[in-house]
C-alpha cells in the first residue's frame, strides 16, 4: 500500500489545508453539510460513496475539528455531524470552488445547481481577493513571504 504524504507540519498554509480537507470526498461532505446534511445516511445517499470510505472521511473530519459528532436532534440513538466553527470557516472555500466550477466547467446556459442568498433569492456576487485597502488583487499583485524559523 502506498503511504500518504502528510503536510500537517508544513510551513505552507495551503499544504496544511490540503492535508486536512484535500481529497474530493471530504470537500463534498463539507459541501453537503453546508447544504443541511447531518446524518451518515444523508451523506451516503447524496454522494453515493462506499460506506467504508464515508466512515473514514467522517472520522478524519471529526478528528481534524471540521465536523463534530453530536446526538441526533430528534432524540433518537443516531449521531449527527455538524460543522464546527473551523468547518464553517470553509464556506468561502466551497463558494470559490463552486464559482470556479461554474465559470470553467459549464457551457453558457447549461443547467447546474446555484447557490443563492436565502433572504433575497439572488445568486451571489463573484468572490474577489482584496488588499487591505480594498483594491482588487490578481496573482501578479501578490507574493509569498517565507518566514524563517531560525
mmCIF file of C-alpha atoms in Angstrom:
data_model
loop_
_atom_site.group_PDB
_atom_site.id
_atom_site.type_symbol
_atom_site.label_atom_id
_atom_site.label_comp_id
_atom_site.label_asym_id
_atom_site.label_seq_id
_atom_site.Cartn_x
_atom_site.Cartn_y
_atom_site.Cartn_z
ATOM 1 C CA UNK A 1 0.000 0.000 0.000
ATOM 2 C CA UNK A 2 1.248 3.484 -0.845
ATOM 3 C CA UNK A 3 1.883 5.668 2.204
ATOM 4 C CA UNK A 4 0.115 9.003 2.084
ATOM 5 C CA UNK A 5 2.368 12.044 2.219
ATOM 6 C CA UNK A 6 1.422 14.245 5.156
ATOM 7 C CA UNK A 7 1.670 18.024 5.203
ATOM 8 C CA UNK A 8 0.402 18.740 8.720
ATOM 9 C CA UNK A 9 3.780 20.202 9.732
ATOM 10 C CA UNK A 10 4.474 22.100 6.519
ATOM 11 C CA UNK A 11 5.223 25.822 6.713
ATOM 12 C CA UNK A 12 2.740 26.365 3.833
ATOM 13 C CA UNK A 13 -0.895 27.109 4.806
ATOM 14 C CA UNK A 14 -2.149 25.647 1.502
ATOM 15 C CA UNK A 15 -0.331 22.358 2.136
ATOM 16 C CA UNK A 16 -1.703 22.091 5.680
ATOM 17 C CA UNK A 17 -5.213 22.835 4.407
ATOM 18 C CA UNK A 18 -4.941 20.187 1.693
ATOM 19 C CA UNK A 19 -3.731 17.750 4.343
ATOM 20 C CA UNK A 20 -6.916 18.376 6.348
ATOM 21 C CA UNK A 21 -9.591 18.502 3.624
ATOM 22 C CA UNK A 22 -7.827 17.974 0.310
ATOM 23 C CA UNK A 23 -9.496 14.843 -1.013
ATOM 24 C CA UNK A 24 -12.670 15.210 -3.049
ATOM 25 C CA UNK A 25 -14.873 13.158 -0.704
ATOM 26 C CA UNK A 26 -14.024 15.384 2.255
ATOM 27 C CA UNK A 27 -14.812 18.557 0.334
ATOM 28 C CA UNK A 28 -18.091 17.089 -0.907
ATOM 29 C CA UNK A 29 -19.014 16.038 2.643
ATOM 30 C CA UNK A 30 -18.359 19.607 3.802
ATOM 31 C CA UNK A 31 -20.436 20.914 0.871
ATOM 32 C CA UNK A 32 -23.301 18.625 1.857
ATOM 33 C CA UNK A 33 -23.019 19.713 5.492
ATOM 34 C CA UNK A 34 -23.462 23.318 4.345
ATOM 35 C CA UNK A 35 -26.490 22.133 2.357
ATOM 36 C CA UNK A 36 -28.051 20.662 5.505
ATOM 37 C CA UNK A 37 -26.948 17.019 5.559
ATOM 38 C CA UNK A 38 -26.304 15.807 9.095
ATOM 39 C CA UNK A 39 -26.682 12.033 9.185
ATOM 40 C CA UNK A 40 -24.481 9.306 7.759
ATOM 41 C CA UNK A 41 -27.313 8.060 5.523
ATOM 42 C CA UNK A 42 -27.925 11.545 4.113
ATOM 43 C CA UNK A 43 -24.262 11.911 3.149
ATOM 44 C CA UNK A 44 -24.215 8.388 1.719
ATOM 45 C CA UNK A 45 -27.336 8.919 -0.407
ATOM 46 C CA UNK A 46 -26.154 12.290 -1.698
ATOM 47 C CA UNK A 47 -22.625 11.207 -2.540
ATOM 48 C CA UNK A 48 -23.091 7.554 -3.469
ATOM 49 C CA UNK A 49 -19.771 6.845 -1.764
ATOM 50 C CA UNK A 50 -18.960 3.439 -0.289
ATOM 51 C CA UNK A 51 -19.802 3.266 3.415
ATOM 52 C CA UNK A 52 -16.237 2.416 4.446
ATOM 53 C CA UNK A 53 -14.868 5.455 2.608
ATOM 54 C CA UNK A 54 -17.540 7.728 4.070
ATOM 55 C CA UNK A 55 -16.835 6.386 7.557
ATOM 56 C CA UNK A 56 -13.116 7.065 7.161
ATOM 57 C CA UNK A 57 -13.643 10.596 5.811
ATOM 58 C CA UNK A 58 -16.139 11.495 8.533
ATOM 59 C CA UNK A 59 -13.696 10.256 11.190
ATOM 60 C CA UNK A 60 -10.908 12.332 9.668
ATOM 61 C CA UNK A 61 -13.093 15.449 9.518
ATOM 62 C CA UNK A 62 -14.155 14.954 13.138
ATOM 63 C CA UNK A 63 -10.562 14.307 14.266
ATOM 64 C CA UNK A 64 -9.463 17.434 12.392
ATOM 65 C CA UNK A 65 -12.088 19.577 14.096
ATOM 66 C CA UNK A 66 -14.027 20.328 10.886
ATOM 67 C CA UNK A 67 -17.116 18.354 11.925
ATOM 68 C CA UNK A 68 -18.428 17.367 15.324
ATOM 69 C CA UNK A 69 -20.394 14.206 16.037
ATOM 70 C CA UNK A 70 -23.378 15.073 18.236
ATOM 71 C CA UNK A 71 -26.509 13.263 19.480
ATOM 72 C CA UNK A 72 -29.314 13.315 16.928
ATOM 73 C CA UNK A 73 -31.501 16.399 17.130
ATOM 74 C CA UNK A 74 -34.655 14.240 17.197
ATOM 75 C CA UNK A 75 -33.577 12.432 20.382
ATOM 76 C CA UNK A 76 -33.043 9.100 18.611
ATOM 77 C CA UNK A 77 -29.988 6.913 19.182
ATOM 78 C CA UNK A 78 -28.367 8.146 15.968
ATOM 79 C CA UNK A 79 -25.451 10.544 15.742
ATOM 80 C CA UNK A 80 -25.330 13.612 13.520
ATOM 81 C CA UNK A 81 -22.425 15.537 12.050
ATOM 82 C CA UNK A 82 -22.397 19.306 12.349
ATOM 83 C CA UNK A 83 -19.870 21.831 11.154
ATOM 84 C CA UNK A 84 -17.679 23.308 13.862
ATOM 85 C CA UNK A 85 -16.580 26.949 13.656
ATOM 86 C CA UNK A 86 -13.454 25.639 11.884
ATOM 87 C CA UNK A 87 -15.703 23.822 9.402
ATOM 88 C CA UNK A 88 -17.965 26.854 8.941
ATOM 89 C CA UNK A 89 -14.861 28.871 8.062
ATOM 90 C CA UNK A 90 -14.592 26.698 4.924
ATOM 91 C CA UNK A 91 -17.645 28.441 3.452
ATOM 92 C CA UNK A 92 -15.610 30.856 1.279
ATOM 93 C CA UNK A 93 -13.534 27.907 0.020
ATOM 94 C CA UNK A 94 -16.658 25.996 -1.056
ATOM 95 C CA UNK A 95 -18.116 29.148 -2.652
ATOM 96 C CA UNK A 96 -14.840 29.792 -4.503
ATOM 97 C CA UNK A 97 -14.753 26.203 -5.836
ATOM 98 C CA UNK A 98 -18.398 26.458 -6.877
ATOM 99 C CA UNK A 99 -17.866 29.734 -8.714
ATOM 100 C CA UNK A 100 -14.685 28.483 -10.374
ATOM 101 C CA UNK A 101 -16.565 25.348 -11.495
ATOM 102 C CA UNK A 102 -19.481 27.410 -12.841
ATOM 103 C CA UNK A 103 -17.069 29.570 -14.824
ATOM 104 C CA UNK A 104 -14.878 26.817 -16.254
ATOM 105 C CA UNK A 105 -16.874 23.583 -16.468
ATOM 106 C CA UNK A 106 -20.324 24.531 -17.747
ATOM 107 C CA UNK A 107 -21.286 25.743 -21.181
ATOM 108 C CA UNK A 108 -23.267 29.007 -21.295
ATOM 109 C CA UNK A 109 -26.876 28.202 -20.421
ATOM 110 C CA UNK A 110 -26.065 24.660 -19.267
ATOM 111 C CA UNK A 111 -28.181 23.910 -16.198
ATOM 112 C CA UNK A 112 -26.470 23.412 -12.828
ATOM 113 C CA UNK A 113 -27.185 23.954 -9.171
ATOM 114 C CA UNK A 114 -26.895 27.510 -7.933
ATOM 115 C CA UNK A 115 -26.089 28.990 -4.550
ATOM 116 C CA UNK A 116 -28.438 31.859 -3.733
ATOM 117 C CA UNK A 117 -28.873 34.338 -0.915
ATOM 118 C CA UNK A 118 -31.638 32.818 1.221
ATOM 119 C CA UNK A 119 -33.160 36.228 2.086
ATOM 120 C CA UNK A 120 -33.036 37.860 -1.361
ATOM 121 C CA UNK A 121 -33.156 34.774 -3.604
ATOM 122 C CA UNK A 122 -30.365 36.159 -5.791
ATOM 123 C CA UNK A 123 -27.134 34.481 -6.870
ATOM 124 C CA UNK A 124 -24.002 35.550 -5.047
ATOM 125 C CA UNK A 125 -21.543 38.010 -6.497
ATOM 126 C CA UNK A 126 -18.217 36.535 -7.539
ATOM 127 C CA UNK A 127 -15.683 36.330 -4.753
ATOM 128 C CA UNK A 128 -12.802 38.733 -5.045
ATOM 129 C CA UNK A 129 -9.409 38.878 -3.400
ATOM 130 C CA UNK A 130 -8.922 42.332 -1.956
ATOM 131 C CA UNK A 131 -5.938 44.122 -0.481
ATOM 132 C CA UNK A 132 -6.129 45.573 2.999
ATOM 133 C CA UNK A 133 -7.110 48.934 1.462
ATOM 134 C CA UNK A 134 -9.836 47.359 -0.711
ATOM 135 C CA UNK A 135 -8.027 47.086 -4.073
ATOM 136 C CA UNK A 136 -8.891 44.033 -6.169
ATOM 137 C CA UNK A 137 -5.823 41.796 -6.491
ATOM 138 C CA UNK A 138 -4.748 39.209 -9.049
ATOM 139 C CA UNK A 139 -1.860 36.722 -8.761
ATOM 140 C CA UNK A 140 0.668 39.190 -10.202
ATOM 141 C CA UNK A 141 -0.154 41.594 -7.357
ATOM 142 C CA UNK A 142 0.860 39.154 -4.609
ATOM 143 C CA UNK A 143 3.950 37.361 -3.366
ATOM 144 C CA UNK A 144 4.580 34.761 -0.675
ATOM 145 C CA UNK A 145 6.942 35.757 2.125
ATOM 146 C CA UNK A 146 8.680 32.746 3.655
ATOM 147 C CA UNK A 147 9.245 33.148 7.373
ATOM 148 C CA UNK A 148 12.465 31.722 8.733
ATOM 149 C CA UNK A 149 12.161 29.568 11.844
ATOM 150 C CA UNK A 150 15.742 30.217 12.942
#
